[in-house]
Amino acid sequence: MNEPSSPKPAHGLPILNSAPPAKDPVCGMSVVPERAAARVEHAGKMYYFCGVGCAERFRKEPARYLAAPGTAGMSHVTLVGIAGAASPAATEKPAASAAEKAAGDARKYTCPMHPQVVQQGPGACPICGMALEPMEVIAEEEADPELVTMSRRFWVSAALTAPILILAMSEMALGHAGILSNSARNWFELVLATPVVVWGGWPFFERGWASIIHRSPNMFTLIAIGTGTAYLYSLVAALAPGIFPASFRMHGGEVAVYFESAAVITTLVLLGQVLELRARRRTSSAIRALLGLAPKTARQVAANGEEHDVALEQVRPGDRLRVRPGGKVPVDGVVVEGASTVDESMVTGEPLPVEKKPGDRVTGSTVNATGSFVMRAERVGSETLLAQIVRMVSEAQRSRAPIQGLADVVSSYFVPGVVVAAVITFAVWAMFGPEPRLAYALVNAVAVLIIACPCALGLATPMSIMVGVGRGATSGVLIKNAEALEILERVDTVVVDKTGTLTEGKPRVVSVSVAPGSRLSEAELLQLAASLEQGSEHALASAIVGAAKEKGLVLEKPTEFQSITGQGVHGKIAGRSVAIGTERFLKGLGMEMKGEAAATPASAQTAVTPVFVGVDGSAAGILSIADPIKASTPQAVEALHRAGVRIVMLTGDRRETAAAVAQKLRIDEVEAEVLPGRKAEIVRRLQSEGRVVAMAGDGINDAPALAAANVGIAMSTGTDVAIESASVTLLRGDLRGIAKAQRLSRATMRNIRQNLFFAFLYNALGIPLAAGVLFPFFGLLLNPMIASAAMSFSSVSVIGNALRLRKARL
């Protein structure tokens, strides 16, 4: 999963993984085959394309593109699943900071609205024109080259625009004559507005031109057309006013210029970009907070006992490390000497420290309390839990929720529709408006173009996803992808495995009962059972072996060991035939069940699992094993019931024992004595009944069901296979995380709907106002400068609303 050559951030943990891409033969862009927008087979070979347009051109003239594959200088951009391609203008890097120039900034960058766009180094998205963000977040907050560039352009533009505004306001105060003649005023505004529009607004013209060339119209298309039209018209009017007909002239005969509007619009859009970039940086705060938890050094214990500090990157598996009082655990590992308590709230969210003694596992970046201990490093670098959390959160923030498809569809038609609306506005005012008709037509068409920028619509979903996923990570809920976050809101059925999910997953022997007539003592029965179970990995086997060791019993080595999944084991111990398992298993082996079987119902009432032991062909006794219910489980079940969620418990345990646990916890439905292969079948049956199912489990046998469920939820205390199969991982390892994850999902989806509603409402109201719908009734027109301010702050308001998720109560 990890790429060895991936660049590492400052903390030394690579969090970026990328598969080797194929090359689009038409535009030369790199495309991940699994996510290609189109594919065409030619001459027995499959070719992959960044967009449908490239695929169509290839189908028409394959020989042309195979003879001259790609566009030079563009292969450094990865663009997956979009129509159109990047241009040099679209991917040109903005000015970098001195540190980045020194380092070369070899990181990969992506677009928050279009995560399929990836390139090395900063730049602009070829689809929407937005500034790309680094895929790797580092612990230290760094300078943003795009923010630095946009800030510089804004302050210079604001300084040049201010005198123009002051002149306009003074003329309004002094009357029509003003303080300058019409010609002098035009030249004054031309001199000041030109650097604002041409230099300050140059990135907008670059991105707008790239969007037209590659048929991916976006907000910068509208900004470039609007400000460019206003400026060029004003330039001609200032230099050659005599060429304009009467329909362009004001009542005094002069031709109006709109340098003021062009300069103010450019400055306001720059302000909006600066505010947006600043707000977008805050969406990475969750990852930055996680990375800040990692220590920079570790204290290594040499073979001769000497201790010295080493950089965290130099720690290797097997190294012995000293963790001093108040220090952070450097990497994941096992305590080998000493004892202490460790604050694991970073992982579990639990405020109480956990006692650690030799043999206990410790997690990197957790905080040691008062004691000192020596640990053996096991997982270092990208393998530590913290690195995995960072990687998972980073990937999830860049994933796309299904609801994003709505915004994408609307946006694909929106910009062309706005251009058409602007043309219609110009035509209507030119034909039916008051004099000067063409001047009114131009101003209102520009206002329509400016106010209708779809940036707020595009940002509505990805910003909420980024903040929501980060908020979950800080609360112990890791979301792997945005789709799972969206589906969680609709989950109405939660299927849970009993052992390790509802219960502690650490069964223990609570009693040993010898069968009437058996010559074995309780210690002998336990010794034989434990000796045989040494060869089993089942949780109940571990409980039996652990009970024997606690009593100091010497275990024999089993021979002829055989395990029957879901039933039991049998073999020989010191020449004696021993079988352990369910009552049905022993009956199948021909062992006579006597009075001891009567104890079964009584044990089941207290959620104790009876394990039957047979020796030399007859039943010899029962080991009663209990798996304590987690203290948090009743609270979690109650929270899910309050949310209207039905809970189904699956277990391979006996029906009576499962019923006792279900009754105690008020579980809605129980499926007992379930073999591992049936769990996925039960999930699919519930889905066929129209239920949206979340499956929670922690074992290897839960992996198929986790994958089959609408949302798979794994406990971090479970196996790697279960965690990989799930869409959500609960770091705290208890079911309260499911209720928390669902609350997070509902809060995030509510936030997305608020953003989308605001974006749609803003455009639905803004376009008619800009077109002049109020003019016939109230004589009111929307100045293009006001339209620009509204457009800029609509994007900022969407981001601001998304940032509210950081304080959502889970």
PDB file of N, CA, C and O in Angstrom, residues 495-558:
ATOM      1  N   VAL A 495     -25.662  -4.197  12.497  1.00  0.00           N
ATOM      2  CA  VAL A 495     -25.377  -5.595  12.792  1.00  0.00           C
ATOM      3  C   VAL A 495     -24.058  -5.632  13.553  1.00  0.00           C
ATOM      4  O   VAL A 495     -23.057  -5.088  13.082  1.00  0.00           O
ATOM      5  N   VAL A 496     -24.069  -6.266  14.723  1.00  0.00           N
ATOM      6  CA  VAL A 496     -22.868  -6.277  15.547  1.00  0.00           C
ATOM      7  C   VAL A 496     -22.472  -7.707  15.884  1.00  0.00           C
ATOM      8  O   VAL A 496     -23.322  -8.572  16.116  1.00  0.00           O
ATOM      9  N   ASP A 497     -21.193  -7.940  15.877  1.00  0.00           N
ATOM     10  CA  ASP A 497     -20.659  -9.206  16.362  1.00  0.00           C
ATOM     11  C   ASP A 497     -20.599  -9.124  17.888  1.00  0.00           C
ATOM     12  O   ASP A 497     -20.323  -8.065  18.445  1.00  0.00           O
ATOM     13  N   LYS A 498     -20.863 -10.236  18.557  1.00  0.00           N
ATOM     14  CA  LYS A 498     -20.897 -10.204  20.022  1.00  0.00           C
ATOM     15  C   LYS A 498     -19.501 -10.093  20.617  1.00  0.00           C
ATOM     16  O   LYS A 498     -19.164  -9.136  21.302  1.00  0.00           O
ATOM     17  N   THR A 499     -18.671 -11.075  20.315  1.00  0.00           N
ATOM     18  CA  THR A 499     -17.366 -11.153  20.953  1.00  0.00           C
ATOM     19  C   THR A 499     -16.438 -10.046  20.472  1.00  0.00           C
ATOM     20  O   THR A 499     -16.196  -9.902  19.277  1.00  0.00           O
ATOM     21  N   GLY A 500     -15.945  -9.254  21.401  1.00  0.00           N
ATOM     22  CA  GLY A 500     -15.015  -8.182  21.070  1.00  0.00           C
ATOM     23  C   GLY A 500     -15.679  -6.897  20.651  1.00  0.00           C
ATOM     24  O   GLY A 500     -15.019  -5.863  20.557  1.00  0.00           O
ATOM     25  N   THR A 501     -16.989  -6.943  20.385  1.00  0.00           N
ATOM     26  CA  THR A 501     -17.712  -5.736  20.001  1.00  0.00           C
ATOM     27  C   THR A 501     -18.674  -5.322  21.112  1.00  0.00           C
ATOM     28  O   THR A 501     -18.587  -4.232  21.657  1.00  0.00           O
ATOM     29  N   LEU A 502     -19.580  -6.225  21.447  1.00  0.00           N
ATOM     30  CA  LEU A 502     -20.453  -5.980  22.597  1.00  0.00           C
ATOM     31  C   LEU A 502     -19.751  -6.341  23.900  1.00  0.00           C
ATOM     32  O   LEU A 502     -19.995  -5.737  24.942  1.00  0.00           O
ATOM     33  N   THR A 503     -18.894  -7.350  23.810  1.00  0.00           N
ATOM     34  CA  THR A 503     -18.188  -7.825  25.010  1.00  0.00           C
ATOM     35  C   THR A 503     -16.722  -7.422  24.953  1.00  0.00           C
ATOM     36  O   THR A 503     -16.240  -6.901  23.951  1.00  0.00           O
ATOM     37  N   GLU A 504     -16.007  -7.708  26.044  1.00  0.00           N
ATOM     38  CA  GLU A 504     -14.598  -7.331  26.117  1.00  0.00           C
ATOM     39  C   GLU A 504     -13.748  -8.082  25.105  1.00  0.00           C
ATOM     40  O   GLU A 504     -12.680  -7.631  24.717  1.00  0.00           O
ATOM     41  N   GLY A 505     -14.214  -9.258  24.691  1.00  0.00           N
ATOM     42  CA  GLY A 505     -13.415 -10.076  23.787  1.00  0.00           C
ATOM     43  C   GLY A 505     -12.279 -10.789  24.485  1.00  0.00           C
ATOM     44  O   GLY A 505     -11.376 -11.320  23.848  1.00  0.00           O
ATOM     45  N   LYS A 506     -12.318 -10.787  25.812  1.00  0.00           N
ATOM     46  CA  LYS A 506     -11.291 -11.469  26.615  1.00  0.00           C
ATOM     47  C   LYS A 506     -11.981 -12.424  27.596  1.00  0.00           C
ATOM     48  O   LYS A 506     -12.105 -12.142  28.791  1.00  0.00           O
ATOM     49  N   PRO A 507     -12.489 -13.546  27.084  1.00  0.00           N
ATOM     50  CA  PRO A 507     -13.223 -14.484  27.940  1.00  0.00           C
ATOM     51  C   PRO A 507     -12.319 -15.056  29.026  1.00  0.00           C
ATOM     52  O   PRO A 507     -11.095 -15.137  28.863  1.00  0.00           O
ATOM     53  N   ARG A 508     -12.930 -15.463  30.108  1.00  0.00           N
ATOM     54  CA  ARG A 508     -12.172 -16.115  31.175  1.00  0.00           C
ATOM     55  C   ARG A 508     -13.005 -17.260  31.760  1.00  0.00           C
ATOM     56  O   ARG A 508     -14.246 -17.204  31.756  1.00  0.00           O
ATOM     57  N   VAL A 509     -12.310 -18.261  32.257  1.00  0.00           N
ATOM     58  CA  VAL A 509     -12.972 -19.417  32.850  1.00  0.00           C
ATOM     59  C   VAL A 509     -13.479 -19.019  34.238  1.00  0.00           C
ATOM     60  O   VAL A 509     -12.709 -18.563  35.090  1.00  0.00           O
ATOM     61  N   VAL A 510     -14.794 -19.214  34.452  1.00  0.00           N
ATOM     62  CA  VAL A 510     -15.373 -18.834  35.742  1.00  0.00           C
ATOM     63  C   VAL A 510     -15.656 -20.049  36.626  1.00  0.00           C
ATOM     64  O   VAL A 510     -15.797 -19.902  37.845  1.00  0.00           O
ATOM     65  N   SER A 511     -15.742 -21.232  35.994  1.00  0.00           N
ATOM     66  CA  SER A 511     -15.937 -22.435  36.817  1.00  0.00           C
ATOM     67  C   SER A 511     -15.544 -23.666  36.019  1.00  0.00           C
ATOM     68  O   SER A 511     -15.588 -23.672  34.790  1.00  0.00           O
ATOM     69  N   VAL A 512     -15.132 -24.712  36.762  1.00  0.00           N
ATOM     70  CA  VAL A 512     -14.790 -26.015  36.179  1.00  0.00           C
ATOM     71  C   VAL A 512     -15.674 -27.061  36.852  1.00  0.00           C
ATOM     72  O   VAL A 512     -15.628 -27.219  38.082  1.00  0.00           O
ATOM     73  N   SER A 513     -16.497 -27.755  36.055  1.00  0.00           N
ATOM     74  CA  SER A 513     -17.412 -28.771  36.599  1.00  0.00           C
ATOM     75  C   SER A 513     -17.033 -30.138  36.054  1.00  0.00           C
ATOM     76  O   SER A 513     -17.021 -30.333  34.828  1.00  0.00           O
ATOM     77  N   VAL A 514     -16.713 -31.065  36.968  1.00  0.00           N
ATOM     78  CA  VAL A 514     -16.366 -32.429  36.567  1.00  0.00           C
ATOM     79  C   VAL A 514     -17.644 -33.262  36.481  1.00  0.00           C
ATOM     80  O   VAL A 514     -18.525 -33.168  37.350  1.00  0.00           O
ATOM     81  N   ALA A 515     -17.772 -34.060  35.438  1.00  0.00           N
ATOM     82  CA  ALA A 515     -18.964 -34.894  35.241  1.00  0.00           C
ATOM     83  C   ALA A 515     -19.073 -35.950  36.336  1.00  0.00           C
ATOM     84  O   ALA A 515     -18.058 -36.486  36.799  1.00  0.00           O
ATOM     85  N   PRO A 516     -20.317 -36.242  36.768  1.00  0.00           N
ATOM     86  CA  PRO A 516     -20.504 -37.308  37.755  1.00  0.00           C
ATOM     87  C   PRO A 516     -19.911 -38.622  37.258  1.00  0.00           C
ATOM     88  O   PRO A 516     -20.095 -38.997  36.098  1.00  0.00           O
ATOM     89  N   GLY A 517     -19.179 -39.293  38.119  1.00  0.00           N
ATOM     90  CA  GLY A 517     -18.583 -40.573  37.759  1.00  0.00           C
ATOM     91  C   GLY A 517     -17.200 -40.453  37.165  1.00  0.00           C
ATOM     92  O   GLY A 517     -16.502 -41.460  36.994  1.00  0.00           O
ATOM     93  N   SER A 518     -16.774 -39.235  36.839  1.00  0.00           N
ATOM     94  CA  SER A 518     -15.445 -39.062  36.263  1.00  0.00           C
ATOM     95  C   SER A 518     -14.398 -39.149  37.369  1.00  0.00           C
ATOM     96  O   SER A 518     -14.601 -38.677  38.482  1.00  0.00           O
ATOM     97  N   ARG A 519     -13.281 -39.760  37.066  1.00  0.00           N
ATOM     98  CA  ARG A 519     -12.204 -39.893  38.048  1.00  0.00           C
ATOM     99  C   ARG A 519     -11.230 -38.724  37.997  1.00  0.00           C
ATOM    100  O   ARG A 519     -10.247 -38.684  38.725  1.00  0.00           O
ATOM    101  N   LEU A 520     -11.490 -37.769  37.140  1.00  0.00           N
ATOM    102  CA  LEU A 520     -10.602 -36.615  37.018  1.00  0.00           C
ATOM    103  C   LEU A 520     -10.922 -35.566  38.075  1.00  0.00           C
ATOM    104  O   LEU A 520     -12.089 -35.380  38.453  1.00  0.00           O
ATOM    105  N   SER A 521      -9.898 -34.889  38.540  1.00  0.00           N
ATOM    106  CA  SER A 521     -10.116 -33.728  39.407  1.00  0.00           C
ATOM    107  C   SER A 521     -10.317 -32.499  38.520  1.00  0.00           C
ATOM    108  O   SER A 521     -10.075 -32.535  37.309  1.00  0.00           O
ATOM    109  N   GLU A 522     -10.749 -31.385  39.123  1.00  0.00           N
ATOM    110  CA  GLU A 522     -10.947 -30.163  38.357  1.00  0.00           C
ATOM    111  C   GLU A 522      -9.633 -29.695  37.733  1.00  0.00           C
ATOM    112  O   GLU A 522      -9.601 -29.246  36.579  1.00  0.00           O
ATOM    113  N   ALA A 523      -8.531 -29.807  38.498  1.00  0.00           N
ATOM    114  CA  ALA A 523      -7.232 -29.382  37.978  1.00  0.00           C
ATOM    115  C   ALA A 523      -6.803 -30.248  36.803  1.00  0.00           C
ATOM    116  O   ALA A 523      -6.265 -29.755  35.806  1.00  0.00           O
ATOM    117  N   GLU A 524      -7.042 -31.591  36.905  1.00  0.00           N
ATOM    118  CA  GLU A 524      -6.668 -32.493  35.802  1.00  0.00           C
ATOM    119  C   GLU A 524      -7.504 -32.200  34.556  1.00  0.00           C
ATOM    120  O   GLU A 524      -6.990 -32.216  33.426  1.00  0.00           O
ATOM    121  N   LEU A 525      -8.799 -31.943  34.758  1.00  0.00           N
ATOM    122  CA  LEU A 525      -9.669 -31.641  33.615  1.00  0.00           C
ATOM    123  C   LEU A 525      -9.194 -30.367  32.921  1.00  0.00           C
ATOM    124  O   LEU A 525      -9.081 -30.303  31.684  1.00  0.00           O
ATOM    125  N   LEU A 526      -8.888 -29.345  33.711  1.00  0.00           N
ATOM    126  CA  LEU A 526      -8.422 -28.078  33.145  1.00  0.00           C
ATOM    127  C   LEU A 526      -7.062 -28.254  32.474  1.00  0.00           C
ATOM    128  O   LEU A 526      -6.811 -27.693  31.398  1.00  0.00           O
ATOM    129  N   GLN A 527      -6.181 -29.079  33.075  1.00  0.00           N
ATOM    130  CA  GLN A 527      -4.851 -29.297  32.509  1.00  0.00           C
ATOM    131  C   GLN A 527      -4.941 -29.987  31.158  1.00  0.00           C
ATOM    132  O   GLN A 527      -4.250 -29.621  30.203  1.00  0.00           O
ATOM    133  N   LEU A 528      -5.802 -30.987  31.023  1.00  0.00           N
ATOM    134  CA  LEU A 528      -5.972 -31.688  29.743  1.00  0.00           C
ATOM    135  C   LEU A 528      -6.569 -30.754  28.689  1.00  0.00           C
ATOM    136  O   LEU A 528      -6.116 -30.725  27.529  1.00  0.00           O
ATOM    137  N   ALA A 529      -7.584 -30.007  29.090  1.00  0.00           N
ATOM    138  CA  ALA A 529      -8.234 -29.101  28.137  1.00  0.00           C
ATOM    139  C   ALA A 529      -7.265 -28.024  27.656  1.00  0.00           C
ATOM    140  O   ALA A 529      -7.171 -27.728  26.457  1.00  0.00           O
ATOM    141  N   ALA A 530      -6.514 -27.443  28.596  1.00  0.00           N
ATOM    142  CA  ALA A 530      -5.581 -26.382  28.224  1.00  0.00           C
ATOM    143  C   ALA A 530      -4.445 -26.913  27.362  1.00  0.00           C
ATOM    144  O   ALA A 530      -3.983 -26.236  26.437  1.00  0.00           O
ATOM    145  N   SER A 531      -3.987 -28.118  27.652  1.00  0.00           N
ATOM    146  CA  SER A 531      -2.910 -28.696  26.838  1.00  0.00           C
ATOM    147  C   SER A 531      -3.352 -28.849  25.395  1.00  0.00           C
ATOM    148  O   SER A 531      -2.593 -28.552  24.464  1.00  0.00           O
ATOM    149  N   LEU A 532      -4.599 -29.297  25.201  1.00  0.00           N
ATOM    150  CA  LEU A 532      -5.100 -29.453  23.836  1.00  0.00           C
ATOM    151  C   LEU A 532      -5.328 -28.093  23.161  1.00  0.00           C
ATOM    152  O   LEU A 532      -5.024 -27.914  21.977  1.00  0.00           O
ATOM    153  N   GLU A 533      -5.841 -27.135  23.895  1.00  0.00           N
ATOM    154  CA  GLU A 533      -6.193 -25.842  23.311  1.00  0.00           C
ATOM    155  C   GLU A 533      -4.979 -24.982  22.982  1.00  0.00           C
ATOM    156  O   GLU A 533      -5.120 -23.928  22.364  1.00  0.00           O
ATOM    157  N   GLN A 534      -3.782 -25.426  23.378  1.00  0.00           N
ATOM    158  CA  GLN A 534      -2.580 -24.675  22.988  1.00  0.00           C
ATOM    159  C   GLN A 534      -2.471 -24.533  21.482  1.00  0.00           C
ATOM    160  O   GLN A 534      -1.892 -23.567  20.978  1.00  0.00           O
ATOM    161  N   GLY A 535      -3.032 -25.491  20.763  1.00  0.00           N
ATOM    162  CA  GLY A 535      -2.935 -25.464  19.305  1.00  0.00           C
ATOM    163  C   GLY A 535      -4.031 -24.671  18.635  1.00  0.00           C
ATOM    164  O   GLY A 535      -4.087 -24.629  17.405  1.00  0.00           O
ATOM    165  N   SER A 536      -4.946 -24.058  19.403  1.00  0.00           N
ATOM    166  CA  SER A 536      -6.060 -23.310  18.833  1.00  0.00           C
ATOM    167  C   SER A 536      -5.852 -21.822  19.038  1.00  0.00           C
ATOM    168  O   SER A 536      -5.239 -21.394  20.022  1.00  0.00           O
ATOM    169  N   GLU A 537      -6.387 -21.013  18.102  1.00  0.00           N
ATOM    170  CA  GLU A 537      -6.286 -19.558  18.209  1.00  0.00           C
ATOM    171  C   GLU A 537      -7.613 -18.930  18.622  1.00  0.00           C
ATOM    172  O   GLU A 537      -7.761 -17.715  18.634  1.00  0.00           O
ATOM    173  N   HIS A 538      -8.605 -19.755  18.952  1.00  0.00           N
ATOM    174  CA  HIS A 538      -9.918 -19.255  19.336  1.00  0.00           C
ATOM    175  C   HIS A 538      -9.835 -18.495  20.655  1.00  0.00           C
ATOM    176  O   HIS A 538      -9.018 -18.809  21.524  1.00  0.00           O
ATOM    177  N   ALA A 539     -10.709 -17.498  20.822  1.00  0.00           N
ATOM    178  CA  ALA A 539     -10.701 -16.699  22.047  1.00  0.00           C
ATOM    179  C   ALA A 539     -10.994 -17.555  23.275  1.00  0.00           C
ATOM    180  O   ALA A 539     -10.409 -17.343  24.350  1.00  0.00           O
ATOM    181  N   LEU A 540     -11.912 -18.524  23.130  1.00  0.00           N
ATOM    182  CA  LEU A 540     -12.219 -19.390  24.276  1.00  0.00           C
ATOM    183  C   LEU A 540     -11.018 -20.257  24.633  1.00  0.00           C
ATOM    184  O   LEU A 540     -10.774 -20.551  25.805  1.00  0.00           O
ATOM    185  N   ALA A 541     -10.245 -20.677  23.612  1.00  0.00           N
ATOM    186  CA  ALA A 541      -9.045 -21.469  23.869  1.00  0.00           C
ATOM    187  C   ALA A 541      -8.042 -20.655  24.685  1.00  0.00           C
ATOM    188  O   ALA A 541      -7.417 -21.172  25.622  1.00  0.00           O
ATOM    189  N   SER A 542      -7.897 -19.383  24.330  1.00  0.00           N
ATOM    190  CA  SER A 542      -6.972 -18.524  25.076  1.00  0.00           C
ATOM    191  C   SER A 542      -7.402 -18.396  26.531  1.00  0.00           C
ATOM    192  O   SER A 542      -6.559 -18.368  27.443  1.00  0.00           O
ATOM    193  N   ALA A 543      -8.722 -18.348  26.773  1.00  0.00           N
ATOM    194  CA  ALA A 543      -9.221 -18.254  28.139  1.00  0.00           C
ATOM    195  C   ALA A 543      -8.883 -19.515  28.930  1.00  0.00           C
ATOM    196  O   ALA A 543      -8.486 -19.446  30.102  1.00  0.00           O
ATOM    197  N   ILE A 544      -9.020 -20.668  28.289  1.00  0.00           N
ATOM    198  CA  ILE A 544      -8.741 -21.941  28.969  1.00  0.00           C
ATOM    199  C   ILE A 544      -7.257 -22.063  29.288  1.00  0.00           C
ATOM    200  O   ILE A 544      -6.860 -22.426  30.403  1.00  0.00           O
ATOM    201  N   VAL A 545      -6.406 -21.736  28.308  1.00  0.00           N
ATOM    202  CA  VAL A 545      -4.960 -21.804  28.522  1.00  0.00           C
ATOM    203  C   VAL A 545      -4.547 -20.810  29.607  1.00  0.00           C
ATOM    204  O   VAL A 545      -3.720 -21.114  30.482  1.00  0.00           O
ATOM    205  N   GLY A 546      -5.141 -19.600  29.560  1.00  0.00           N
ATOM    206  CA  GLY A 546      -4.810 -18.604  30.564  1.00  0.00           C
ATOM    207  C   GLY A 546      -5.198 -19.031  31.966  1.00  0.00           C
ATOM    208  O   GLY A 546      -4.451 -18.805  32.925  1.00  0.00           O
ATOM    209  N   ALA A 547      -6.354 -19.701  32.113  1.00  0.00           N
ATOM    210  CA  ALA A 547      -6.791 -20.165  33.432  1.00  0.00           C
ATOM    211  C   ALA A 547      -5.839 -21.220  33.984  1.00  0.00           C
ATOM    212  O   ALA A 547      -5.524 -21.233  35.174  1.00  0.00           O
ATOM    213  N   ALA A 548      -5.358 -22.123  33.091  1.00  0.00           N
ATOM    214  CA  ALA A 548      -4.434 -23.165  33.537  1.00  0.00           C
ATOM    215  C   ALA A 548      -3.107 -22.572  33.981  1.00  0.00           C
ATOM    216  O   ALA A 548      -2.524 -22.980  34.990  1.00  0.00           O
ATOM    217  N   LYS A 549      -2.626 -21.586  33.254  1.00  0.00           N
ATOM    218  CA  LYS A 549      -1.351 -20.967  33.613  1.00  0.00           C
ATOM    219  C   LYS A 549      -1.462 -20.199  34.923  1.00  0.00           C
ATOM    220  O   LYS A 549      -0.513 -20.140  35.702  1.00  0.00           O
ATOM    221  N   GLU A 550      -2.623 -19.568  35.141  1.00  0.00           N
ATOM    222  CA  GLU A 550      -2.826 -18.850  36.400  1.00  0.00           C
ATOM    223  C   GLU A 550      -2.730 -19.793  37.601  1.00  0.00           C
ATOM    224  O   GLU A 550      -2.278 -19.401  38.678  1.00  0.00           O
ATOM    225  N   LYS A 551      -3.170 -21.040  37.385  1.00  0.00           N
ATOM    226  CA  LYS A 551      -3.124 -22.031  38.473  1.00  0.00           C
ATOM    227  C   LYS A 551      -1.779 -22.757  38.543  1.00  0.00           C
ATOM    228  O   LYS A 551      -1.600 -23.670  39.351  1.00  0.00           O
ATOM    229  N   GLY A 552      -0.860 -22.412  37.639  1.00  0.00           N
ATOM    230  CA  GLY A 552       0.459 -23.014  37.657  1.00  0.00           C
ATOM    231  C   GLY A 552       0.498 -24.433  37.132  1.00  0.00           C
ATOM    232  O   GLY A 552       1.431 -25.188  37.446  1.00  0.00           O
ATOM    233  N   LEU A 553      -0.469 -24.813  36.312  1.00  0.00           N
ATOM    234  CA  LEU A 553      -0.514 -26.175  35.773  1.00  0.00           C
ATOM    235  C   LEU A 553       0.502 -26.317  34.639  1.00  0.00           C
ATOM    236  O   LEU A 553       0.687 -25.407  33.826  1.00  0.00           O
ATOM    237  N   VAL A 554       1.148 -27.484  34.585  1.00  0.00           N
ATOM    238  CA  VAL A 554       2.125 -27.781  33.529  1.00  0.00           C
ATOM    239  C   VAL A 554       1.384 -28.383  32.347  1.00  0.00           C
ATOM    240  O   VAL A 554       0.674 -29.388  32.497  1.00  0.00           O
ATOM    241  N   LEU A 555       1.547 -27.783  31.184  1.00  0.00           N
ATOM    242  CA  LEU A 555       0.811 -28.233  30.003  1.00  0.00           C
ATOM    243  C   LEU A 555       1.657 -29.203  29.178  1.00  0.00           C
ATOM    244  O   LEU A 555       2.874 -29.027  29.031  1.00  0.00           O
ATOM    245  N   GLU A 556       0.957 -30.200  28.627  1.00  0.00           N
ATOM    246  CA  GLU A 556       1.595 -31.186  27.764  1.00  0.00           C
ATOM    247  C   GLU A 556       1.459 -30.759  26.301  1.00  0.00           C
ATOM    248  O   GLU A 556       0.575 -29.969  25.942  1.00  0.00           O
ATOM    249  N   LYS A 557       2.307 -31.316  25.461  1.00  0.00           N
ATOM    250  CA  LYS A 557       2.249 -30.999  24.039  1.00  0.00           C
ATOM    251  C   LYS A 557       1.218 -31.888  23.352  1.00  0.00           C
ATOM    252  O   LYS A 557       1.268 -33.116  23.480  1.00  0.00           O
ATOM    253  N   PRO A 558       0.240 -31.308  22.618  1.00  0.00           N
ATOM    254  CA  PRO A 558      -0.794 -32.124  21.966  1.00  0.00           C
ATOM    255  C   PRO A 558      -0.263 -32.803  20.698  1.00  0.00           C
ATOM    256  O   PRO A 558       0.649 -32.285  20.039  1.00  0.00           O
TER     257      PRO A 558
END
